[in-house]
């Protein structure tokens, strides 16, 4: 059985090594420059972006790409081709070493006109300049048509602008002269400036917090091993493991998305050097930890070759350009196959001799190796996924520390008691946190309800109405069978009522009308106070004829209450209302919610002019109005 397992591990090891060698050489090879076909900019290339007050939208979609050109406005003379971003120069033009201009047309939500809008550009490779409608907003490095004049940086950027038109043209001039990456390979986001800033700060703060936590664990582990004494069992391996955690935290801080660039002035060249130096140092201490843990898992010969390779990479990284040390690191990473093969062989020997092993440590190392393989293939453009090494290393550190804590907890009775007390304290704290969180949720819910509710009548207020009609309007655009009816309701001669009976009685009438309407409308009906004596009703998800009948029922129920109103200039002596309604489907569409609301308001005006106490709605066929009595 163990011979079979060993043979299988050996076959997998040989196959993996051959596969990695092939895909590395093929991924680095350059293709011939493709000749792009000319595409005239047209309206169909415009992409509508949907962002809200609290969310952003991706700037993916169709772009015009002008290879080997730096322009700001689209050209009818220069050749271009339609591309979709994110993409690398190699995908678009055959080589990552080059330059060009990307121009995209986007339609932003109308309600954000005149407001500050931001575009967040994550770390890209090379340099770029960004223009909105021909106006420069942000740059990274210095673009150039030649390698000697380009200034490269690696950092995220945010550009700001104020749009005076819902249609914007976004132009990005980009250049790159490295062969591994180049272009706009990571998706960009657009949204309200405050939202983009908050998302960016949350991302950077979360990375900094995790790195800080991991760094704290590393320092604690080093100090623990020092105070424990060098003669104690495993103190040396714990000391080495602590340094591995420290350099691992620093590596994560200097790797994508390069959180260090937010709070330091380190230039991109030394930032890149430090990223690779911390990677090599973390690798060195990890291999040393495994070598000290059990030499079966890392043979001394394999270990010293790896150390020599790491020292060589460190020397080259200190003095060479990124183009050299990055390529050297990629090729050196192939040696990881040998190290992984040694791990597999050592584990096979452990199984063969039925020795004890830590399943948790095994799972952690497998997880770490898989994520390393993922990031390596991603780096050489073989696969299109996301970087996982930051997550995997943090999880790995957590798993190892959990294992060490469990191991030491069983050494002495005092440690066990301390651990139990700590668990009890944590449980008590968790319970208190849950209680405080529940209270906070309840308070937030009440606050949200207060913010969305009219204080006098208990109906929804104008703020809540704006959000709900926008949501249902978008739903109508997306679902072919969805019908939305928007109705405006006004109390007839309400000023006369207030003049005769007083404002307090008028408030009572408004509250009574809301009660009647809430009881009459279906559960899906949405009632909001629009302002003063005006109300708005949203009916969706039901046939149009049924919705109109519901509105008629509202009129009837209000009439039946026969609330006294003796100060009317007409023949009636009770309170009545007038309703104007408009409806929208995909076939009977409005340009936006403002047009829909305007149409309903016109029908309300028509109802008033026709004698009040009635409902009017626009007819689709001839755009005339029908009167429902």
Coordinates of C-alpha atoms in Angstrom, one line a residue:
X1 CA 0.0 0.0 0.0
X2 CA 2.7 2.5 0.9
X3 CA 4.7 1.6 -2.2
X4 CA 1.6 2.4 -4.3
X5 CA 1.2 5.8 -2.5
X6 CA 4.9 6.6 -3.0
X7 CA 4.7 5.8 -6.7
X8 CA 1.6 8.0 -7.1
X9 CA 3.3 10.9 -5.3
X10 CA 6.4 10.5 -7.6
X11 CA 4.3 10.5 -10.8
X12 CA 2.3 13.6 -9.6
X13 CA 5.6 15.4 -8.7
X14 CA 7.2 14.7 -12.1
X15 CA 4.1 15.7 -14.0
X16 CA 3.7 18.9 -12.1
X17 CA 7.3 19.9 -12.6
X18 CA 7.1 19.3 -16.4
X19 CA 3.8 21.2 -16.6
X20 CA 5.1 24.2 -14.7
X21 CA 8.2 24.3 -16.9
X22 CA 6.1 24.2 -20.1
X23 CA 3.6 26.8 -19.1
X24 CA 6.3 29.2 -17.8
X25 CA 8.2 29.2 -21.0
X26 CA 5.0 29.5 -23.1
X27 CA 3.6 32.3 -21.0
X28 CA 6.8 34.4 -21.2
X29 CA 7.1 34.0 -25.0
X30 CA 5.9 37.0 -27.0
X31 CA 3.5 36.9 -29.9
X32 CA 3.7 39.0 -33.1
X33 CA 1.9 42.4 -32.9
X34 CA -1.7 42.0 -34.3
X35 CA -3.0 44.5 -36.7
X36 CA -6.2 46.0 -35.2
X37 CA -9.2 46.7 -37.3
X38 CA -10.7 50.2 -37.3
X39 CA -14.0 50.8 -35.4
X40 CA -15.9 54.0 -35.6
X41 CA -17.2 55.2 -32.2
X42 CA -21.0 54.8 -32.0
X43 CA -23.8 55.1 -29.5
X44 CA -23.9 51.3 -29.0
X45 CA -20.5 51.5 -27.4
X46 CA -21.9 53.5 -24.5
X47 CA -22.1 51.5 -21.3
X48 CA -24.5 52.5 -18.6
X49 CA -23.1 52.4 -15.1
X50 CA -25.4 52.0 -12.1
X51 CA -24.1 53.3 -8.8
X52 CA -26.0 54.7 -5.8
X53 CA -25.2 56.8 -2.8
X54 CA -23.6 53.9 -1.0
X55 CA -22.4 51.6 -3.8
X56 CA -20.0 51.9 -6.8
X57 CA -20.0 50.3 -10.2
X58 CA -17.3 48.6 -12.3
X59 CA -16.0 50.3 -15.4
X60 CA -16.1 47.2 -17.5
X61 CA -17.6 47.1 -21.0
X62 CA -16.6 48.0 -24.5
X63 CA -13.7 50.4 -25.0
X64 CA -11.9 51.8 -28.1
X65 CA -8.3 50.9 -28.1
X66 CA -5.8 53.0 -30.1
X67 CA -2.5 51.1 -30.1
X68 CA 0.7 53.1 -30.3
X69 CA -1.2 56.4 -29.9
X70 CA -1.5 58.9 -27.1
X71 CA -4.8 60.8 -27.7
X72 CA -7.4 62.5 -25.5
X73 CA -10.4 62.5 -27.9
X74 CA -11.6 59.7 -30.2
X75 CA -10.2 60.0 -33.8
X76 CA -11.9 59.1 -37.1
X77 CA -8.5 58.9 -38.8
X78 CA -6.5 56.7 -36.5
X79 CA -7.2 53.0 -36.4
X80 CA -8.8 51.5 -33.3
X81 CA -10.5 48.3 -32.2
X82 CA -13.2 47.4 -29.7
X83 CA -11.9 45.7 -26.6
X84 CA -13.2 44.8 -23.2
X85 CA -11.4 45.7 -20.0
X86 CA -9.7 44.6 -17.8
X87 CA -7.1 43.3 -20.3
X88 CA -3.3 43.3 -20.8
X89 CA -1.4 44.7 -23.7
X90 CA -0.4 41.2 -24.6
X91 CA -4.0 40.1 -25.0
X92 CA -4.8 43.2 -27.1
X93 CA -1.7 43.8 -29.1
X94 CA 0.5 40.7 -28.7
X95 CA 3.1 42.1 -26.3
X96 CA 3.0 43.7 -22.9
X97 CA 5.8 46.1 -24.0
X98 CA 4.0 49.0 -25.7
X99 CA 1.6 51.9 -25.3
X100 CA -1.8 53.0 -26.4
X101 CA -5.0 54.8 -25.5
X102 CA -8.3 53.4 -24.2
X103 CA -11.4 55.4 -24.7
X104 CA -14.8 54.4 -23.2
X105 CA -18.2 56.0 -23.2
X106 CA -20.3 55.7 -20.1
X107 CA -23.7 57.0 -18.9
X108 CA -23.9 57.8 -15.3
X109 CA -27.1 58.2 -13.2
X110 CA -28.7 61.5 -13.8
X111 CA -29.1 62.3 -10.1
X112 CA -25.3 62.6 -9.7
X113 CA -25.0 65.4 -12.2
X114 CA -23.2 68.3 -10.6
X115 CA -21.8 66.2 -7.8
X116 CA -18.3 65.0 -7.1
X117 CA -17.6 61.6 -8.7
X118 CA -14.5 59.5 -8.3
X119 CA -12.8 56.7 -10.3
X120 CA -10.7 54.2 -8.3
X121 CA -7.9 52.6 -10.3
X122 CA -6.2 49.7 -8.5
X123 CA -2.6 49.1 -8.9
X124 CA -1.7 48.6 -12.6
X125 CA 1.6 47.8 -14.3
X126 CA 3.3 50.6 -16.1
X127 CA 2.2 54.2 -16.2
X128 CA -1.0 56.0 -17.3
X129 CA -2.9 59.3 -17.5
X130 CA -6.6 59.6 -17.2
X131 CA -9.0 62.2 -18.8
X132 CA -12.7 62.7 -18.4
X133 CA -14.3 64.5 -21.4
X134 CA -10.9 65.8 -22.3
X135 CA -10.0 67.1 -18.8
X136 CA -7.1 65.6 -17.0
X137 CA -8.0 64.1 -13.6
X138 CA -5.2 61.7 -12.4
X139 CA -2.0 60.0 -13.5
X140 CA 0.4 57.3 -12.3
X141 CA 4.1 57.7 -13.2
X142 CA 5.0 59.2 -16.5
X143 CA 3.9 57.7 -19.8
X144 CA 6.2 57.6 -22.8
X145 CA 6.6 56.2 -26.2
X146 CA 10.1 54.9 -25.4
X147 CA 11.3 52.8 -22.4
X148 CA 14.0 55.2 -21.4
X149 CA 11.6 58.1 -20.6
X150 CA 8.9 56.2 -18.8
X151 CA 8.6 56.5 -15.1
X152 CA 6.8 53.5 -13.5
X153 CA 5.0 53.4 -10.2
X154 CA 3.0 50.8 -8.4
X155 CA 0.1 52.3 -6.3
X156 CA -3.6 52.6 -6.4
X157 CA -5.0 56.0 -7.5
X158 CA -8.3 57.9 -7.3
X159 CA -9.4 60.5 -9.8
X160 CA -12.2 63.1 -9.1
X161 CA -14.4 65.1 -11.4
X162 CA -17.8 66.8 -11.5
X163 CA -20.0 65.7 -14.4
X164 CA -22.2 68.3 -16.1
X165 CA -23.7 65.7 -18.5
X166 CA -24.8 62.2 -17.9
X167 CA -22.7 61.0 -20.8
X168 CA -18.9 61.0 -20.2
X169 CA -15.9 60.0 -22.3
X170 CA -13.1 58.4 -20.3
X171 CA -9.7 58.4 -21.9
X172 CA -6.8 56.4 -20.4
X173 CA -3.3 56.7 -22.0
X174 CA -1.1 53.8 -20.8
X175 CA 2.4 52.6 -21.4
X176 CA 4.5 49.7 -20.2
X177 CA 7.8 48.2 -21.1
X178 CA 8.0 45.1 -19.0
X179 CA 7.1 41.7 -20.6
X180 CA 5.3 40.0 -17.7
X181 CA 2.4 42.5 -17.3
X182 CA 1.1 45.6 -18.8
X183 CA -2.1 47.5 -19.7
X184 CA -5.2 47.8 -17.5
X185 CA -5.4 44.3 -16.0
X186 CA -7.4 45.1 -12.9
X187 CA -11.0 46.4 -12.9
X188 CA -11.7 50.1 -12.1
X189 CA -14.6 51.4 -10.1
X190 CA -16.7 54.5 -10.5
X191 CA -19.1 56.0 -7.9
X192 CA -19.8 58.9 -5.6
X193 CA -16.6 60.4 -4.3
X194 CA -17.4 59.8 -0.7
X195 CA -18.4 56.2 -1.4
X196 CA -15.2 55.4 -3.4
X197 CA -13.1 57.0 -0.7
X198 CA -14.8 55.0 2.0
X199 CA -14.3 51.7 0.0
X200 CA -10.7 52.5 -0.6
X201 CA -10.1 53.3 3.1
X202 CA -11.9 50.2 4.2
X203 CA -9.7 48.0 1.9
X204 CA -6.4 49.6 3.0
X205 CA -7.4 49.6 6.7
X206 CA -8.4 46.0 6.6
X207 CA -5.1 45.0 5.0
X208 CA -3.2 47.1 7.5
X209 CA -5.1 45.7 10.4
X210 CA -4.5 42.1 9.3
X211 CA -0.8 42.7 8.7
X212 CA -0.6 44.5 12.0
X213 CA -2.3 41.5 13.8
X214 CA 0.0 39.0 12.0
X215 CA 3.1 41.2 12.9
X216 CA 2.0 41.3 16.5
X217 CA 1.7 37.5 16.6
X218 CA 5.2 37.3 15.1
X219 CA 6.8 39.6 17.6
X220 CA 5.0 37.8 20.4
X221 CA 6.3 34.4 19.2
X222 CA 9.9 35.8 19.0
X223 CA 9.7 37.2 22.5
X224 CA 8.0 34.1 23.8
X225 CA 10.9 31.9 22.5
X226 CA 13.5 34.3 24.0
X227 CA 12.0 34.4 27.4
X228 CA 11.4 30.6 27.3
X229 CA 15.1 30.1 27.0
X230 CA 17.3 28.5 24.3
X231 CA 17.6 25.2 26.2
X232 CA 13.9 24.5 26.3
X233 CA 12.5 22.1 23.8
X234 CA 11.5 23.6 20.4
X235 CA 12.6 27.1 21.4
X236 CA 14.8 27.5 18.3
X237 CA 12.1 26.4 15.9
X238 CA 9.6 28.8 17.6
X239 CA 12.1 31.6 17.3
X240 CA 12.6 30.9 13.6
X241 CA 8.8 30.6 13.1
X242 CA 8.3 34.0 14.7
X243 CA 10.6 35.6 12.2
X244 CA 8.8 33.9 9.4
X245 CA 5.5 35.5 10.7
X246 CA 7.2 38.9 10.9
X247 CA 8.5 38.9 7.4
X248 CA 5.3 37.3 6.2
X249 CA 3.3 40.3 7.6
X250 CA 5.8 42.7 5.9
X251 CA 5.5 40.9 2.6
X252 CA 1.7 41.2 2.7
X253 CA 2.0 44.9 3.4
X254 CA 4.2 45.4 0.4
X255 CA 2.4 43.2 -2.0
X256 CA -0.7 44.0 -4.1
X257 CA -2.7 46.1 -3.6
X258 CA 0.3 47.8 -2.0
X259 CA -1.1 49.2 1.2
X260 CA 2.3 50.7 2.1
X261 CA 1.9 53.3 -0.6
X262 CA -0.9 55.0 1.3
X263 CA 1.1 55.9 4.4
X264 CA 4.7 56.0 3.3
X265 CA 6.7 57.9 0.7
X266 CA 8.8 54.9 -0.5
X267 CA 9.1 55.0 -4.2
X268 CA 7.9 52.2 -6.4
X269 CA 11.4 50.8 -7.1
X270 CA 12.3 50.3 -3.5
X271 CA 8.7 49.2 -2.7
X272 CA 9.1 46.4 -5.3
X273 CA 12.6 45.5 -3.9
X274 CA 11.2 45.3 -0.4
X275 CA 8.3 43.2 -1.5
X276 CA 10.6 40.6 -3.0
X277 CA 13.2 40.9 -0.2
X278 CA 10.5 40.2 2.4
X279 CA 9.2 37.3 0.2
X280 CA 12.7 35.8 0.1
X281 CA 13.3 36.3 3.9
X282 CA 9.8 34.8 4.7
X283 CA 10.6 31.8 2.5
X284 CA 14.0 31.4 4.1
X285 CA 12.6 31.3 7.7
X286 CA 9.7 29.0 6.6
X287 CA 12.1 26.5 5.1
X288 CA 14.4 26.8 8.1
X289 CA 11.4 26.1 10.3
X290 CA 10.4 23.0 8.3
X291 CA 14.1 21.9 8.3
X292 CA 14.3 22.2 12.1
X293 CA 10.8 20.6 12.6
X294 CA 11.7 17.4 10.8
X295 CA 14.6 16.9 8.3
X296 CA 12.6 14.1 6.7
X297 CA 10.2 16.8 5.3
X298 CA 13.1 18.9 4.0
X299 CA 16.3 17.1 3.1
X300 CA 19.5 19.0 4.1
X301 CA 20.7 19.0 0.5
X302 CA 17.4 20.4 -0.8
X303 CA 17.3 22.9 2.0
X304 CA 20.8 24.3 1.4
X305 CA 20.2 24.6 -2.3
X306 CA 17.1 26.5 -1.6
X307 CA 19.0 28.8 0.8
X308 CA 21.7 29.4 -1.8
X309 CA 19.1 30.2 -4.4
X310 CA 17.4 32.7 -2.0
X311 CA 20.7 34.4 -1.1
X312 CA 21.4 34.8 -4.8
X313 CA 18.0 36.3 -5.4
X314 CA 18.4 38.7 -2.5
X315 CA 21.8 39.9 -3.8
X316 CA 20.4 40.4 -7.3
X317 CA 17.3 42.2 -6.0
X318 CA 19.4 44.7 -4.0
X319 CA 21.3 45.9 -7.1
X320 CA 19.5 44.9 -10.3
X321 CA 16.4 46.4 -12.0
X322 CA 12.9 44.9 -11.4
X323 CA 12.9 43.6 -15.0
X324 CA 15.9 41.3 -14.0
X325 CA 15.1 40.3 -10.4
X326 CA 11.4 39.7 -11.1
X327 CA 12.2 37.3 -13.9
X328 CA 14.9 35.6 -11.8
X329 CA 12.3 35.2 -9.0
X330 CA 9.8 33.6 -11.4
X331 CA 12.3 31.1 -12.7
X332 CA 13.6 30.4 -9.2
X333 CA 10.1 29.7 -8.0
X334 CA 10.1 26.5 -10.1
X335 CA 12.4 25.0 -7.5
X336 CA 9.4 25.0 -5.2
X337 CA 8.3 21.9 -7.1
X338 CA 11.3 20.1 -5.7
X339 CA 10.5 21.4 -2.2
X340 CA 6.9 20.3 -2.4
X341 CA 8.1 16.9 -3.7
X342 CA 10.3 16.6 -0.7
X343 CA 7.3 17.4 1.6
X344 CA 5.3 14.7 -0.2
X345 CA 8.1 12.2 0.2
X346 CA 8.5 13.0 3.9
X347 CA 4.8 12.6 4.5
X348 CA 4.9 9.3 2.6
X349 CA 7.6 8.1 5.0
X350 CA 5.6 9.2 8.0
X351 CA 2.6 7.2 6.8
X352 CA 4.8 4.2 5.9
X353 CA 6.3 4.0 9.4
X354 CA 2.9 4.9 11.0
X355 CA 4.4 7.8 12.9
X356 CA 2.3 10.6 14.5
X357 CA 1.7 13.7 12.4
X358 CA -0.4 16.9 12.7
X359 CA -3.3 16.9 10.4
X360 CA -3.8 20.6 11.0
X361 CA -0.2 21.3 9.9
X362 CA -0.6 19.1 6.9
X363 CA -3.8 20.9 5.8
X364 CA -2.2 24.3 6.3
X365 CA 0.9 23.4 4.2
X366 CA -1.3 21.9 1.4
X367 CA -3.5 25.1 1.4
X368 CA -0.4 27.3 1.3
X369 CA 1.1 25.4 -1.6
X370 CA -2.0 25.5 -3.6
X371 CA -2.4 29.3 -3.2
X372 CA 1.3 29.7 -4.1
X373 CA 0.7 27.8 -7.3
X374 CA -2.4 29.9 -8.0
X375 CA -0.5 33.2 -7.5
X376 CA 2.4 32.0 -9.6
X377 CA 0.2 31.0 -12.5
X378 CA -1.6 34.3 -12.2
X379 CA 1.7 36.2 -12.2
X380 CA 2.8 34.6 -15.5
X381 CA -0.7 35.2 -17.0
X382 CA -1.6 31.5 -17.4
X383 CA -4.8 31.8 -15.4
X384 CA -7.2 34.7 -14.6
X385 CA -8.1 34.4 -10.9
X386 CA -7.3 36.6 -7.9
X387 CA -4.3 36.8 -5.5
X388 CA -4.8 34.3 -2.6
X389 CA -1.4 34.3 -1.0
X390 CA -2.4 37.2 1.4
X391 CA -5.4 35.2 2.6
X392 CA -3.6 31.8 2.7
X393 CA -0.6 33.1 4.7
X394 CA -2.9 34.8 7.2
X395 CA -4.9 31.6 7.5
X396 CA -1.7 29.5 7.7
X397 CA -0.4 31.6 10.6
X398 CA -3.7 31.3 12.3
X399 CA -3.8 27.6 11.9
X400 CA -0.2 27.1 13.1
X401 CA -0.7 29.4 16.1
X402 CA -3.9 27.5 16.9
X403 CA -1.9 24.2 16.9
X404 CA 0.9 25.6 19.0
X405 CA -1.6 27.0 21.5
X406 CA -3.4 23.7 21.8
X407 CA 0.0 21.9 22.2
X408 CA 1.2 24.2 25.0
X409 CA -2.2 24.2 26.7
X410 CA -1.8 20.5 27.5
X411 CA 1.7 20.9 29.0
X412 CA 0.7 22.0 32.5
X413 CA -2.4 22.2 34.6
X414 CA -2.0 25.9 35.1
X415 CA -1.9 26.5 31.4
X416 CA -5.1 24.4 31.0
X417 CA -6.8 26.4 33.7
X418 CA -5.7 29.7 32.2
X419 CA -7.0 28.5 28.8
X420 CA -10.4 27.5 30.3
X421 CA -10.7 30.9 32.0
X422 CA -9.8 32.7 28.9
X423 CA -12.4 30.7 26.9
X424 CA -15.0 31.6 29.6
X425 CA -14.0 35.2 29.4
X426 CA -14.2 35.2 25.6
X427 CA -17.6 33.5 25.7
X428 CA -18.9 36.1 28.2
X429 CA -17.4 38.9 26.0
X430 CA -19.0 37.3 22.9
X431 CA -22.4 37.3 24.7
X432 CA -22.0 40.9 25.7
X433 CA -21.0 41.8 22.2
X434 CA -24.0 40.0 20.8
X435 CA -26.3 41.8 23.2
X436 CA -24.8 45.2 22.3
X437 CA -24.9 44.3 18.6
X438 CA -28.6 43.3 18.9
X439 CA -29.4 46.5 20.7
X440 CA -27.5 48.5 18.0
X441 CA -29.4 46.7 15.3
X442 CA -32.7 47.5 17.0
X443 CA -31.7 51.1 17.4
X444 CA -30.6 51.3 13.8
X445 CA -33.8 49.8 12.6
X446 CA -35.8 52.3 14.7
X447 CA -33.7 55.1 13.3
X448 CA -34.1 53.9 9.8
X449 CA -37.9 53.7 10.3
X450 CA -38.0 57.2 11.7
X451 CA -35.9 58.5 8.8
X452 CA -38.3 57.0 6.3
X453 CA -41.6 57.7 8.1
X454 CA -43.7 60.9 8.1
X455 CA -44.1 62.0 11.7
X456 CA -47.6 63.2 11.4
X457 CA -49.4 60.5 9.4
X458 CA -47.2 57.4 9.8
X459 CA -47.0 57.0 6.0
X460 CA -43.6 56.8 4.3
X461 CA -41.9 60.2 3.6
X462 CA -40.5 61.7 0.5
X463 CA -37.0 60.4 1.1
X464 CA -38.3 56.8 1.3
X465 CA -40.5 57.3 -1.7
X466 CA -37.5 58.5 -3.9
X467 CA -35.6 55.3 -3.0
X468 CA -38.6 53.0 -3.5
X469 CA -39.7 54.4 -6.9
X470 CA -36.1 54.3 -8.2
X471 CA -35.9 50.6 -7.2
X472 CA -39.2 49.7 -8.7
X473 CA -38.5 51.7 -11.8
X474 CA -35.3 49.8 -12.4
X475 CA -37.1 46.5 -11.8
X476 CA -39.7 47.5 -14.4
X477 CA -36.8 48.1 -16.9
X478 CA -35.3 44.6 -16.2
X479 CA -38.5 42.5 -16.1
X480 CA -40.7 42.5 -19.2
X481 CA -44.0 41.7 -17.5
X482 CA -43.6 44.1 -14.6
X483 CA -46.1 47.0 -14.4
X484 CA -45.6 50.0 -12.1
X485 CA -48.4 52.5 -11.5
X486 CA -47.5 55.8 -9.8
X487 CA -50.4 57.8 -8.5
X488 CA -50.5 61.4 -7.1
X489 CA -53.4 62.1 -4.6
X490 CA -54.4 65.6 -3.4
X491 CA -57.1 66.5 -0.9
X492 CA -59.7 68.7 -2.5
X493 CA -60.0 72.3 -1.2
X494 CA -57.8 71.5 1.8
X495 CA -56.7 75.1 2.3
X496 CA -60.4 76.0 2.6
X497 CA -60.7 73.2 5.2
X498 CA -57.8 74.5 7.3
X499 CA -59.1 78.1 7.0
X500 CA -62.5 77.0 8.3
X501 CA -61.7 74.3 10.8
X502 CA -58.1 75.1 11.8
X503 CA -54.8 73.3 11.1
X504 CA -55.2 70.8 14.0
X505 CA -58.4 69.5 12.5
X506 CA -56.7 69.4 9.1
X507 CA -53.9 67.2 10.6
X508 CA -56.6 64.9 11.9
X509 CA -58.1 64.6 8.4
X510 CA -54.7 63.8 6.9
X511 CA -54.1 61.0 9.5
X512 CA -57.6 59.6 8.9
X513 CA -57.0 59.6 5.1
X514 CA -53.8 57.7 5.6
X515 CA -55.5 55.1 7.8
X516 CA -58.3 54.7 5.1
X517 CA -55.8 54.3 2.3
X518 CA -53.6 51.8 4.2
X519 CA -56.6 49.6 4.9
X520 CA -57.9 49.9 1.3
X521 CA -54.7 49.4 -0.7
X522 CA -53.4 45.8 -1.2
X523 CA -50.4 44.6 0.9
X524 CA -48.0 45.4 -1.9
X525 CA -49.2 49.0 -2.1
X526 CA -46.8 51.7 -1.1
X527 CA -48.2 54.9 0.4
X528 CA -46.0 58.0 1.0
X529 CA -46.7 61.6 2.0
X530 CA -45.4 63.7 -0.9
X531 CA -45.8 67.0 0.8
X532 CA -48.6 69.0 2.5
X533 CA -51.9 67.5 1.5
X534 CA -50.4 65.5 -1.4
X535 CA -49.7 61.7 -1.2
X536 CA -48.1 59.3 -3.6
X537 CA -49.1 55.7 -4.2
X538 CA -47.0 52.9 -5.9
X539 CA -48.7 49.8 -7.1
X540 CA -46.7 47.0 -8.7
X541 CA -46.8 43.3 -9.3
X542 CA -50.6 43.3 -10.1
X543 CA -52.5 43.8 -13.4
X544 CA -53.1 47.4 -14.4
X545 CA -56.9 47.0 -14.3
X546 CA -56.7 45.7 -10.7
X547 CA -54.5 48.6 -9.7
X548 CA -56.9 51.1 -11.1
X549 CA -59.8 49.4 -9.3
X550 CA -57.7 49.7 -6.0
X551 CA -57.4 53.4 -6.7
X552 CA -61.1 53.6 -7.3
X553 CA -61.7 51.8 -4.0
X554 CA -59.6 54.5 -2.3
X555 CA -61.9 57.2 -3.7
X556 CA -65.0 55.3 -2.7
X557 CA -63.8 54.6 0.9
X558 CA -63.0 58.3 1.4
X559 CA -66.4 59.3 0.1
X560 CA -68.1 56.8 2.4
X561 CA -66.5 58.3 5.5
X562 CA -68.3 61.5 4.7
X563 CA -65.9 63.7 6.7
X564 CA -67.5 67.1 7.0
X565 CA -66.2 69.9 4.8
X566 CA -68.7 72.8 4.7
X567 CA -66.2 75.4 3.3
X568 CA -66.1 74.0 -0.3
X569 CA -67.1 76.2 -3.2
X570 CA -68.8 73.3 -4.9
X571 CA -72.0 71.4 -4.0
X572 CA -70.4 68.7 -1.9
X573 CA -70.1 69.0 1.9
X574 CA -67.6 66.3 2.7
X575 CA -63.9 65.6 2.2
X576 CA -62.9 64.2 -1.2
X577 CA -59.6 63.6 -3.0
X578 CA -58.4 63.8 -6.6
X579 CA -56.0 61.2 -8.1
X580 CA -53.8 61.4 -11.2
X581 CA -51.9 58.2 -12.2
X582 CA -49.4 57.2 -14.8
X583 CA -48.0 53.7 -15.5
X584 CA -44.9 52.2 -17.0
X585 CA -43.8 48.9 -18.5
X586 CA -41.0 48.0 -20.9
X587 CA -43.4 48.7 -23.8
X588 CA -44.9 51.8 -22.3
X589 CA -41.7 53.4 -20.9
X590 CA -40.6 56.7 -19.6
X591 CA -37.1 58.1 -19.9
X592 CA -36.7 58.3 -16.1
X593 CA -38.7 58.5 -12.9
X594 CA -39.0 62.2 -13.2
X595 CA -40.9 61.9 -16.4
X596 CA -43.1 59.3 -14.8
X597 CA -43.9 61.5 -11.8
X598 CA -44.4 64.5 -14.1
X599 CA -47.0 62.4 -16.1
X600 CA -48.9 61.5 -12.9
X601 CA -48.9 65.1 -11.8
X602 CA -50.3 66.2 -15.1
X603 CA -53.1 63.7 -14.7
X604 CA -53.8 65.0 -11.2
X605 CA -54.0 68.5 -12.6
X606 CA -56.5 67.2 -15.2
X607 CA -58.6 65.6 -12.5
X608 CA -58.7 68.9 -10.6
X609 CA -59.7 70.8 -13.7
X610 CA -62.4 68.3 -14.5
X611 CA -64.2 68.9 -11.2
X612 CA -62.1 67.0 -8.5
X613 CA -63.1 63.8 -6.6
X614 CA -62.0 61.6 -9.5
X615 CA -59.2 59.6 -11.0
X616 CA -57.4 60.2 -14.3
X617 CA -54.8 58.1 -16.0
X618 CA -53.0 58.3 -19.3
X619 CA -54.1 55.9 -22.0
X620 CA -51.3 54.2 -24.0
X621 CA -52.9 54.1 -27.5
X622 CA -53.7 57.8 -28.2
X623 CA -52.2 59.5 -25.1
X624 CA -55.6 60.9 -24.2
X625 CA -56.9 60.6 -20.6
X626 CA -59.7 58.5 -19.3
X627 CA -61.9 59.6 -16.4
X628 CA -62.9 57.0 -13.8
X629 CA -65.8 58.0 -11.6

